[in-house]
Amino acid sequence: GAGVSQSPSNKVTEKGKDVELRCDPISGHTALYWYRQSLGQGLEFLIYFQGNSAPDKSGLPSDRFSAERTGGSVSTLTIQRTQQEDSAVYLCAGRLDRADTGELFFGEGSRLTVL
Amino acid sequence: KNQVEQSPQSLIILEGKNCTLQCNYTVSPFSNLRWYKQDTGRGPVSLTIMTFSENTKSNGRYTATLDADTKQSSLHITASQLSDSASYICVVRHTGNQFYFGTGTSLTVIP
């Protein structure tokens, strides 16, 4: 696609429910990042995928959070047993690895509200 | 500890005026620094990149500076427009695949 696509754009859920957030990066972007952006906070790193390498999961805040990337393209971030503190905007970003200048191409984010 | 700090946290200026946003970082080793613009409800978009050897770079009405010795960068916006209202985020790349984000400066341009 022409840009990074994220869905849903908005999600309201009840505490304790599971949610899945989807990211479809720009074709050819082998690196993919998930970040969380809370009000008044900087972007918080969650997880990083690079090609076929094992993902860097060092930013995941708890074992309720997981992510996968299938076929080196689409990625899904799953939050189990959601808590109110999980409410935030979840941003996905891709990066072109070859001749890499480090520019991150972001989607518009998925706004999660946990009631 | 690798950190990026931005100031001011928020800024209100009149349309047509200039402003300067600041970014201080402690990220080391340093690869490059980018300024991103994030409109409300959108994802951040890169405005400019600064590498270690660059001091000044312009992109239209945006001019970024970098002092790698003092680990400071600034973003100067000339002749501001209403569409400049956004959050401006300083992002420093570590020599690897990690990026460190400032908390951003929220700029509001009023008529």
XYZ file of N, CA and C in Angstrom:
678
model
N 0.816 -1.197 0.000
C 0.000 0.000 0.000
C 0.850 1.246 0.000
N 0.193 2.386 -0.163
C 0.910 3.641 -0.245
C 1.428 4.082 1.102
N 0.740 3.696 2.170
C 1.156 4.125 3.493
C 0.946 2.995 4.475
N 1.256 3.275 5.757
C 1.049 2.292 6.806
C -0.420 2.344 7.237
N -1.032 1.197 7.254
C -2.447 1.123 7.590
C -2.631 0.423 8.930
N -3.395 1.042 9.821
C -3.674 0.445 11.114
C -5.183 0.329 11.315
N -5.559 -0.762 11.982
C -6.986 -0.945 12.288
C -7.145 -1.705 13.601
N -8.224 -1.440 14.342
C -9.186 -0.362 14.089
C -8.584 0.996 14.440
N -9.181 2.058 13.984
C -8.682 3.382 14.339
C -9.086 3.724 15.773
N -10.230 3.219 16.182
C -10.706 3.412 17.548
C -11.283 2.121 18.069
N -10.978 1.813 19.323
C -11.501 0.608 19.943
C -11.848 0.916 21.397
N -13.106 0.682 21.746
C -13.531 0.810 23.130
C -13.874 -0.578 23.626
N -13.297 -0.956 24.745
C -13.524 -2.292 25.259
C -13.717 -2.241 26.768
N -14.212 -3.332 27.276
C -14.416 -3.418 28.722
C -13.192 -4.058 29.362
N -12.910 -3.633 30.552
C -11.799 -4.209 31.315
C -11.925 -5.729 31.350
N -10.798 -6.399 31.093
C -10.773 -7.845 31.122
C -10.926 -8.511 29.761
N -11.362 -7.737 28.762
C -11.500 -8.296 27.423
C -10.164 -8.296 26.696
N -10.048 -9.146 25.676
C -8.856 -9.172 24.831
C -9.090 -8.285 23.611
N -8.012 -7.651 23.121
C -8.111 -6.845 21.900
C -6.967 -7.200 20.960
N -7.240 -7.039 19.672
C -6.210 -7.225 18.643
C -6.129 -5.969 17.806
N -4.920 -5.501 17.616
C -4.670 -4.320 16.799
C -3.811 -4.757 15.618
N -4.169 -4.235 14.445
C -3.505 -4.704 13.230
C -2.704 -3.583 12.580
N -1.561 -3.972 11.993
C -0.718 -3.021 11.266
C -0.318 -3.630 9.937
N -0.538 -2.899 8.860
C -0.128 -3.318 7.525
C 0.897 -2.302 7.030
N 2.189 -2.632 7.079
C 3.223 -1.628 6.739
C 3.365 -1.439 5.239
N 4.190 -0.479 4.881
C 4.500 -0.236 3.473
C 5.250 -1.445 2.921
N 4.902 -1.853 1.738
C 5.544 -3.009 1.122
C 7.053 -2.785 1.020
N 7.814 -3.799 1.451
C 9.271 -3.697 1.377
C 9.925 -3.199 2.644
N 9.134 -2.703 3.580
C 9.698 -2.247 4.853
C 9.896 -3.470 5.749
N 11.154 -3.857 5.893
C 11.425 -5.099 6.600
C 11.426 -4.929 8.113
N 11.609 -3.710 8.583
C 11.607 -3.448 10.019
C 10.245 -2.899 10.425
N 9.725 -3.379 11.543
C 8.412 -2.929 12.015
C 8.456 -2.756 13.517
N 7.940 -1.619 13.977
C 7.933 -1.273 15.395
C 6.502 -1.035 15.868
N 6.242 -1.394 17.121
C 5.025 -0.979 17.806
C 5.422 -0.055 18.953
N 4.671 1.066 19.063
C 4.871 2.016 20.147
C 3.527 2.304 20.801
N 3.607 2.757 22.044
C 2.407 3.178 22.753
C 2.583 4.653 23.112
N 1.537 5.429 22.883
C 1.591 6.860 23.173
C 0.444 7.212 24.109
N 0.808 7.548 25.330
C -0.180 7.984 26.305
C -0.179 9.500 26.351
N -1.283 10.072 26.834
C -1.444 11.522 26.847
C -0.304 12.160 27.617
N 0.369 13.106 26.968
C 1.444 13.830 27.640
C 2.739 13.060 27.784
N 2.798 11.877 27.195
C 4.001 11.048 27.291
C 4.647 10.907 25.920
N 5.932 10.611 25.951
C 6.613 10.298 24.702
C 6.241 8.909 24.245
N 6.628 8.582 23.029
C 6.337 7.252 22.506
C 7.122 6.209 23.284
N 6.415 5.183 23.707
C 7.018 4.098 24.484
C 7.198 2.886 23.577
N 8.423 2.428 23.446
C 8.730 1.271 22.609
C 8.107 0.014 23.197
N 7.494 -0.786 22.334
C 6.906 -2.049 22.762
C 7.661 -3.241 22.189
N 7.740 -3.319 20.859
C 8.340 -4.482 20.222
C 8.843 -4.108 18.838
N 9.869 -4.848 18.376
C 10.513 -4.567 17.095
C 10.722 -5.866 16.335
N 10.315 -5.880 15.068
C 10.520 -7.010 14.174
C 11.499 -6.586 13.078
N 12.433 -7.468 12.756
C 13.368 -7.212 11.666
C 13.499 -8.488 10.851
N 12.920 -8.485 9.676
C 13.017 -9.628 8.774
C 12.611 -10.922 9.458
N 13.472 -11.920 9.333
C 13.208 -13.232 9.928
C 13.857 -13.419 11.285
N 14.473 -12.350 11.801
C 15.139 -12.447 13.099
C 14.113 -12.509 14.228
N 14.557 -13.028 15.359
C 13.682 -13.056 16.544
C 13.338 -11.628 16.942
N 12.089 -11.342 17.245
C 11.703 -9.970 17.598
C 12.321 -9.529 18.917
N 12.522 -8.229 19.026
C 12.966 -7.608 20.268
C 11.723 -7.263 21.072
N 11.462 -8.033 22.111
C 10.240 -7.858 22.903
C 10.501 -7.096 24.201
N 11.659 -6.458 24.278
C 12.086 -5.896 25.553
C 11.186 -4.782 26.076
N 10.364 -4.189 25.217
C 9.507 -3.096 25.649
C 8.113 -3.510 26.076
N 7.769 -4.739 25.893
C 6.415 -5.169 26.272
C 6.245 -5.041 27.785
N 5.203 -4.337 28.243
C 5.085 -4.025 29.661
C 4.681 -5.210 30.543
N 4.057 -6.207 29.984
C 3.661 -7.381 30.773
C 3.389 -8.532 29.830
N 3.181 -9.716 30.411
C 2.920 -10.893 29.570
C 1.518 -10.884 28.997
N 0.743 -9.848 29.300
C -0.570 -9.723 28.663
C -0.436 -9.197 27.231
N 0.738 -8.677 26.931
C 0.999 -8.101 25.606
C 1.799 -9.099 24.764
N 1.383 -9.267 23.522
C 2.135 -10.092 22.592
C 1.937 -9.548 21.188
N 2.831 -9.906 20.305
C 2.711 -9.452 18.920
C 3.317 -10.494 18.014
N 2.810 -10.543 16.816
C 3.384 -11.418 15.809
C 3.378 -10.696 14.481
N 4.233 -11.183 13.602
C 4.296 -10.629 12.260
C 4.347 -11.799 11.298
N 3.348 -11.892 10.468
C 3.232 -13.036 9.570
C 3.751 -12.687 8.186
N 4.582 -13.567 7.648
C 5.073 -13.398 6.283
C 5.873 -12.141 6.079
N 6.438 -11.599 7.163
C 7.247 -10.399 7.042
C 6.468 -9.166 6.655
N 5.159 -9.203 6.836
C 4.345 -8.059 6.433
C 3.424 -7.633 7.572
N 2.200 -8.093 7.548
C 1.185 -7.661 8.519
C 1.581 -8.084 9.927
N 1.330 -7.185 10.879
C 1.608 -7.487 12.278
C 0.347 -7.287 13.098
N 0.226 -8.098 14.146
C -0.905 -7.987 15.060
C -0.378 -7.854 16.479
N -0.856 -6.842 17.181
C -0.542 -6.655 18.601
C -1.771 -7.091 19.392
N -1.568 -8.020 20.314
C -2.672 -8.547 21.112
C -2.475 -8.162 22.567
N -3.530 -7.640 23.161
C -3.517 -7.325 24.586
C -4.598 -8.180 25.239
N -4.187 -9.033 26.149
C -5.131 -9.912 26.841
C -5.551 -9.287 28.166
N -6.761 -9.584 28.549
C -7.285 -9.133 29.862
C -6.968 -7.654 30.081
N -7.490 -6.837 29.184
C -7.144 -5.419 29.195
C -7.448 -4.758 30.532
N -6.597 -3.797 30.860
C -6.733 -2.987 32.070
C -6.915 -1.526 31.657
N -7.419 -0.720 32.567
C -7.653 0.684 32.243
C -6.357 1.399 31.882
N -5.253 1.001 32.488
C -3.977 1.651 32.179
C -3.453 1.314 30.788
N -4.114 0.378 30.110
C -3.725 0.061 28.737
C -4.284 1.097 27.758
N -5.176 1.944 28.216
C -5.765 2.972 27.353
C -4.671 3.895 26.828
N -4.575 3.986 25.520
C -3.520 4.777 24.875
C -3.730 4.693 23.362
N -2.878 5.405 22.639
C -2.823 5.235 21.187
C -1.659 4.312 20.877
N -1.924 3.283 20.103
C -0.896 2.326 19.723
C -0.495 2.614 18.277
N 0.784 2.967 18.115
C 1.301 3.356 16.806
C 2.215 2.267 16.256
N 2.073 2.015 14.996
C 2.936 1.085 14.282
C 3.796 1.904 13.326
N 5.050 1.507 13.181
C 5.939 2.209 12.248
C 6.794 1.201 11.507
N 7.030 1.475 10.238
C 7.906 0.642 9.433
C 9.154 1.407 9.049
N 10.165 0.670 8.704
C 11.435 1.293 8.296
C 12.027 0.459 7.182
N 12.541 1.159 6.156
C 13.202 0.481 5.045
C 14.617 0.163 5.469
N 14.982 -1.101 5.441
C 16.274 -1.486 6.006
C 17.446 -1.156 5.096
N 17.271 -1.336 3.823
C 18.371 -1.106 2.899
C 18.619 0.383 2.758
N 19.895 0.784 2.674
C 20.260 2.199 2.583
C 19.494 2.992 3.631
N 19.560 2.496 4.820
C 18.638 2.966 5.843
C 19.078 4.292 6.436
N 18.231 5.292 6.330
C 18.491 6.567 6.985
C 17.765 6.646 8.317
N 17.044 5.600 8.649
C 16.390 5.566 9.943
C 15.053 6.250 10.005
N 14.470 6.614 8.858
C 13.165 7.264 8.911
C 12.098 6.226 9.228
N 11.291 6.545 10.197
C 10.166 5.704 10.564
C 8.912 6.228 9.881
N 8.162 5.326 9.275
C 6.901 5.683 8.622
C 5.771 5.149 9.492
N 5.028 6.061 10.064
C 4.009 5.705 11.043
C 2.639 5.570 10.412
N 1.854 4.674 11.011
C 0.431 4.668 10.729
C -0.249 5.739 11.563
N -1.559 5.830 11.429
C -2.295 6.862 12.156
C -2.670 6.419 13.559
N -2.380 5.175 13.877
C -2.581 4.715 15.233
C -3.938 4.090 15.479
N -3.981 3.288 16.523
C -5.242 2.716 17.018
C -5.448 3.252 18.429
N -6.542 3.984 18.606
C -6.829 4.547 19.932
C -7.630 3.528 20.723
N -7.059 3.059 21.823
C -7.709 2.050 22.666
C -8.198 2.703 23.948
N -9.469 2.491 24.238
C -10.053 2.965 25.486
C -10.610 1.761 26.240
N -10.117 1.572 27.445
C -10.573 0.457 28.279
C -11.444 1.022 29.398
N -12.688 0.613 29.407
C -13.631 1.150 30.394
C -13.625 0.355 31.697
N 22.104 6.947 31.096
C 20.788 6.576 30.600
C 20.465 7.388 29.351
N 19.987 6.715 28.316
C 19.652 7.398 27.068
C 18.324 8.129 27.209
N 18.381 9.447 27.072
C 17.168 10.252 27.226
C 17.133 11.366 26.195
N 15.909 11.807 25.903
C 15.695 12.954 25.026
C 14.723 13.884 25.735
N 15.131 15.126 25.903
C 14.286 16.097 26.586
C 13.989 17.263 25.657
N 12.746 17.686 25.649
C 12.339 18.787 24.774
C 11.754 19.931 25.597
N 11.968 21.123 25.057
C 11.378 22.314 25.676
C 11.052 23.338 24.600
N 10.034 24.177 24.820
C 9.109 24.075 25.938
C 8.134 22.916 25.737
N 7.375 22.610 26.745
C 6.374 21.545 26.638
C 5.249 21.980 25.714
N 4.888 23.262 25.805
C 3.854 23.800 24.922
C 4.159 25.253 24.615
N 3.607 25.710 23.498
C 3.922 27.038 23.010
C 2.740 27.550 22.199
N 2.373 28.812 22.439
C 1.321 29.457 21.658
C 1.918 30.696 21.011
N 1.782 30.805 19.702
C 2.325 31.970 18.998
C 1.302 32.499 18.007
N 1.479 33.753 17.635
C 0.617 34.366 16.640
C 1.058 33.963 15.241
N 0.099 33.793 14.385
C 0.366 33.488 12.981
C 1.339 34.522 12.401
N 2.330 34.011 11.678
C 3.319 34.884 11.058
C 4.586 35.059 11.876
N 4.517 34.709 13.158
C 5.692 34.827 14.021
C 6.597 33.612 13.881
N 7.833 33.773 14.351
C 8.810 32.681 14.352
C 8.856 32.033 15.727
N 9.356 30.818 15.775
C 9.563 30.166 17.066
C 10.684 29.152 16.949
N 11.243 28.803 18.114
C 12.333 27.823 18.164
C 12.044 26.795 19.243
N 12.144 25.547 18.851
C 11.928 24.435 19.767
C 13.278 23.793 20.076
N 13.438 23.307 21.307
C 14.721 22.790 21.740
C 14.658 21.293 22.037
N 15.790 20.648 21.811
C 15.911 19.219 22.102
C 17.303 18.961 22.659
N 17.375 18.364 23.841
C 18.645 17.952 24.434
C 18.617 16.437 24.588
N 19.737 15.802 24.300
C 19.743 14.344 24.378
C 21.012 13.837 25.045
N 20.908 12.630 25.574
C 22.074 11.981 26.178
C 22.355 10.648 25.503
N 21.669 10.376 24.385
C 21.804 9.105 23.678
C 23.226 8.948 23.161
N 23.801 7.817 23.471
C 25.160 7.538 23.015
C 25.347 6.037 22.868
N 26.013 5.572 21.818
C 26.466 6.364 20.693
C 25.318 6.840 19.807
N 25.573 7.942 19.133
C 24.543 8.654 18.382
C 24.665 8.328 16.901
N 23.539 8.082 16.257
C 23.531 7.837 14.822
C 22.982 9.056 14.076
N 21.753 9.417 14.375
C 21.179 10.618 13.773
C 20.014 11.114 14.610
N 19.547 12.290 14.247
C 18.449 12.922 14.978
C 17.439 13.409 13.956
N 16.186 13.118 14.223
C 15.110 13.594 13.340
C 14.097 14.393 14.138
N 13.520 15.370 13.463
C 12.355 16.064 13.983
C 11.132 15.547 13.226
N 10.126 15.196 13.995
C 8.859 14.734 13.421
C 7.757 15.718 13.796
N 6.785 15.843 12.904
C 5.585 16.627 13.167
C 4.416 15.667 13.298
N 3.656 15.812 14.383
C 2.493 14.952 14.578
C 1.242 15.813 14.698
N 0.434 15.795 13.672
C -0.858 16.470 13.723
C -1.795 15.670 14.623
N -2.761 16.347 15.203
C -3.710 15.704 16.112
C -4.395 14.536 15.419
N -4.347 13.382 16.068
C -5.020 12.206 15.526
C -4.295 11.529 14.383
N -3.073 11.940 14.113
C -2.298 11.344 13.024
C -1.002 10.757 13.573
N -0.318 9.994 12.715
C 0.995 9.503 13.098
C 2.066 10.546 12.810
N 3.207 10.482 13.487
C 4.296 11.438 13.237
C 4.855 11.303 11.829
N 5.276 12.433 11.272
C 5.876 12.473 9.941
C 7.208 13.200 10.034
N 8.240 12.634 9.410
C 9.574 13.213 9.486
C 9.646 14.550 8.754
N 10.271 15.533 9.419
C 10.515 16.843 8.812
C 11.941 16.961 8.303
N 12.879 16.490 9.092
C 14.274 16.663 8.745
C 15.132 15.687 9.526
N 16.283 15.337 8.951
C 17.236 14.456 9.605
C 18.559 15.188 9.761
N 19.199 14.976 10.916
C 20.510 15.559 11.164
C 21.476 14.428 11.510
N 22.582 14.355 10.808
C 23.617 13.391 11.153
C 24.726 14.100 11.920
N 25.681 13.315 12.391
C 26.703 13.827 13.292
C 27.456 15.012 12.710
N 27.700 14.980 11.424
C 28.549 16.000 10.797
C 27.777 17.233 10.336
N 26.466 17.210 10.467
C 25.657 18.326 9.970
C 25.336 19.302 11.087
N 25.403 20.584 10.780
C 25.091 21.617 11.752
C 23.726 22.256 11.522
N 23.400 22.440 10.261
C 22.149 23.117 9.916
C 21.540 22.476 8.681
N 20.218 22.341 8.714
C 19.521 21.833 7.537
C 18.138 22.469 7.478
N 17.762 22.884 6.279
C 16.462 23.542 6.119
C 15.523 22.709 5.270
N 14.260 22.810 5.570
C 13.200 22.170 4.798
C 12.049 23.170 4.740
N 12.087 24.020 3.723
C 11.068 25.065 3.624
C 11.196 26.047 4.774
N 10.120 26.217 5.514
C 10.143 27.170 6.641
C 10.716 26.546 7.924
N 11.131 25.301 7.847
C 11.718 24.629 9.003
C 13.238 24.591 8.862
N 13.944 24.980 9.908
C 15.400 24.885 9.937
C 15.819 24.184 11.213
N 16.550 23.087 11.052
C 17.044 22.347 12.202
C 18.526 22.598 12.365
N 18.961 22.636 13.611
C 20.386 22.755 13.906
C 20.783 21.611 14.826
N 22.064 21.301 14.786
C 22.593 20.253 15.658
C 23.966 20.650 16.152
N 24.155 20.549 17.462
C 25.483 20.693 18.063
C 25.786 19.351 18.728
N 26.577 18.537 18.047
C 26.850 17.191 18.542
C 27.743 17.213 19.781
N 28.481 18.294 19.965
C 29.353 18.382 21.137
C 28.533 18.579 22.417
N 27.568 19.482 22.342
C 26.725 19.743 23.512
C 25.466 18.879 23.513
N 25.266 18.113 22.438
C 24.117 17.216 22.315
C 22.811 18.002 22.406
N 22.747 19.015 21.563
C 21.555 19.846 21.507
C 21.135 20.038 20.059
N 19.830 20.095 19.861
C 19.273 20.390 18.549
C 18.145 21.393 18.723
N 17.895 22.144 17.682
C 16.765 23.060 17.705
C 16.027 22.968 16.375
N 14.751 23.307 16.433
C 13.930 23.398 15.225
C 13.328 24.797 15.201
N 13.684 25.548 14.171
C 13.197 26.915 14.032
C 12.127 26.941 12.948
N 10.995 27.513 13.281
C 9.906 27.644 12.323
C 9.735 29.127 12.002
N 9.818 29.429 10.733
C 9.735 30.817 10.270
C 8.343 31.111 9.726
N 7.882 32.322 9.992
C 6.593 32.787 9.449
C 5.512 31.736 9.649
N 5.208 31.447 10.888
C 4.315 30.338 11.224
C 2.945 30.489 10.555
N 2.356 29.329 10.282
C 1.025 29.264 9.697
C 0.122 28.446 10.622
N -1.165 28.620 10.452
C -2.114 27.886 11.300
C -1.891 26.377 11.192
N -1.490 25.933 10.008
C -1.283 24.500 9.799
C -0.035 23.967 10.506
N 0.763 24.864 11.071
C 1.923 24.417 11.844
C 1.512 23.931 13.229
N 0.275 24.175 13.626
C -0.207 23.713 14.933
C -0.132 22.192 14.964
N 0.682 21.672 15.878
C 0.934 20.237 15.944
C 1.875 19.977 17.109
N 2.183 18.704 17.298
C 3.220 18.339 18.255
C 4.490 18.044 17.480
N 5.612 18.551 17.958
C 6.900 18.351 17.285
C 7.762 17.471 18.194
N 8.189 16.362 17.626
C 8.871 15.343 18.413
C 10.303 15.183 17.923
N 11.228 15.224 18.858
C 12.644 15.003 18.565
C 12.941 13.522 18.798
N 13.537 12.871 17.806
C 13.814 11.437 17.880
C 15.284 11.192 17.591
N 15.953 10.553 18.513
C 17.381 10.282 18.356
C 17.575 8.792 18.128
N 18.333 8.478 17.101
C 18.611 7.072 16.807
C 19.938 6.672 17.417
N 19.879 5.610 18.173
C 21.062 4.959 18.717
C 21.750 4.251 17.545
N 23.008 3.909 17.666
C 23.679 3.161 16.596
C 23.227 1.716 16.646
N 22.049 1.502 16.203
C 21.428 0.189 16.195
C 20.025 0.376 15.692
N 19.120 -0.322 16.268
C 17.744 -0.211 15.798
C 16.822 0.425 16.825
N 17.411 1.033 17.838
C 16.615 1.665 18.869
C 16.495 3.159 18.615
N 15.298 3.689 18.861
C 15.025 5.103 18.731
C 14.553 5.623 20.080
N 14.988 6.830 20.418
C 14.595 7.451 21.673
C 13.805 8.722 21.356
N 12.635 8.815 21.960
C 11.690 9.874 21.646
C 11.598 10.900 22.774
N 11.573 12.175 22.407
C 11.204 13.196 23.367
C 9.698 13.182 23.568
N 9.233 13.913 24.573
C 7.797 13.963 24.851
C 7.078 14.970 23.963
N 7.854 15.728 23.179
C 7.246 16.621 22.215
C 6.967 18.011 22.744
N 6.893 18.948 21.805
C 6.448 20.314 22.090
C 5.141 20.515 21.351
N 4.116 20.903 22.087
C 2.816 21.167 21.469
C 2.759 22.629 21.046
N 2.700 22.845 19.752
C 2.672 24.206 19.205
C 1.260 24.557 18.749
N 0.790 25.700 19.188
C -0.493 26.219 18.732
C -0.263 27.572 18.087
N -0.672 27.697 16.842
C -0.571 28.964 16.120
C -1.966 29.567 16.047
N -2.086 30.783 16.549
C -3.406 31.424 16.573
C -3.442 32.608 15.620
N -4.624 32.876 15.058
C -4.717 33.968 14.064
C -4.561 35.331 14.727
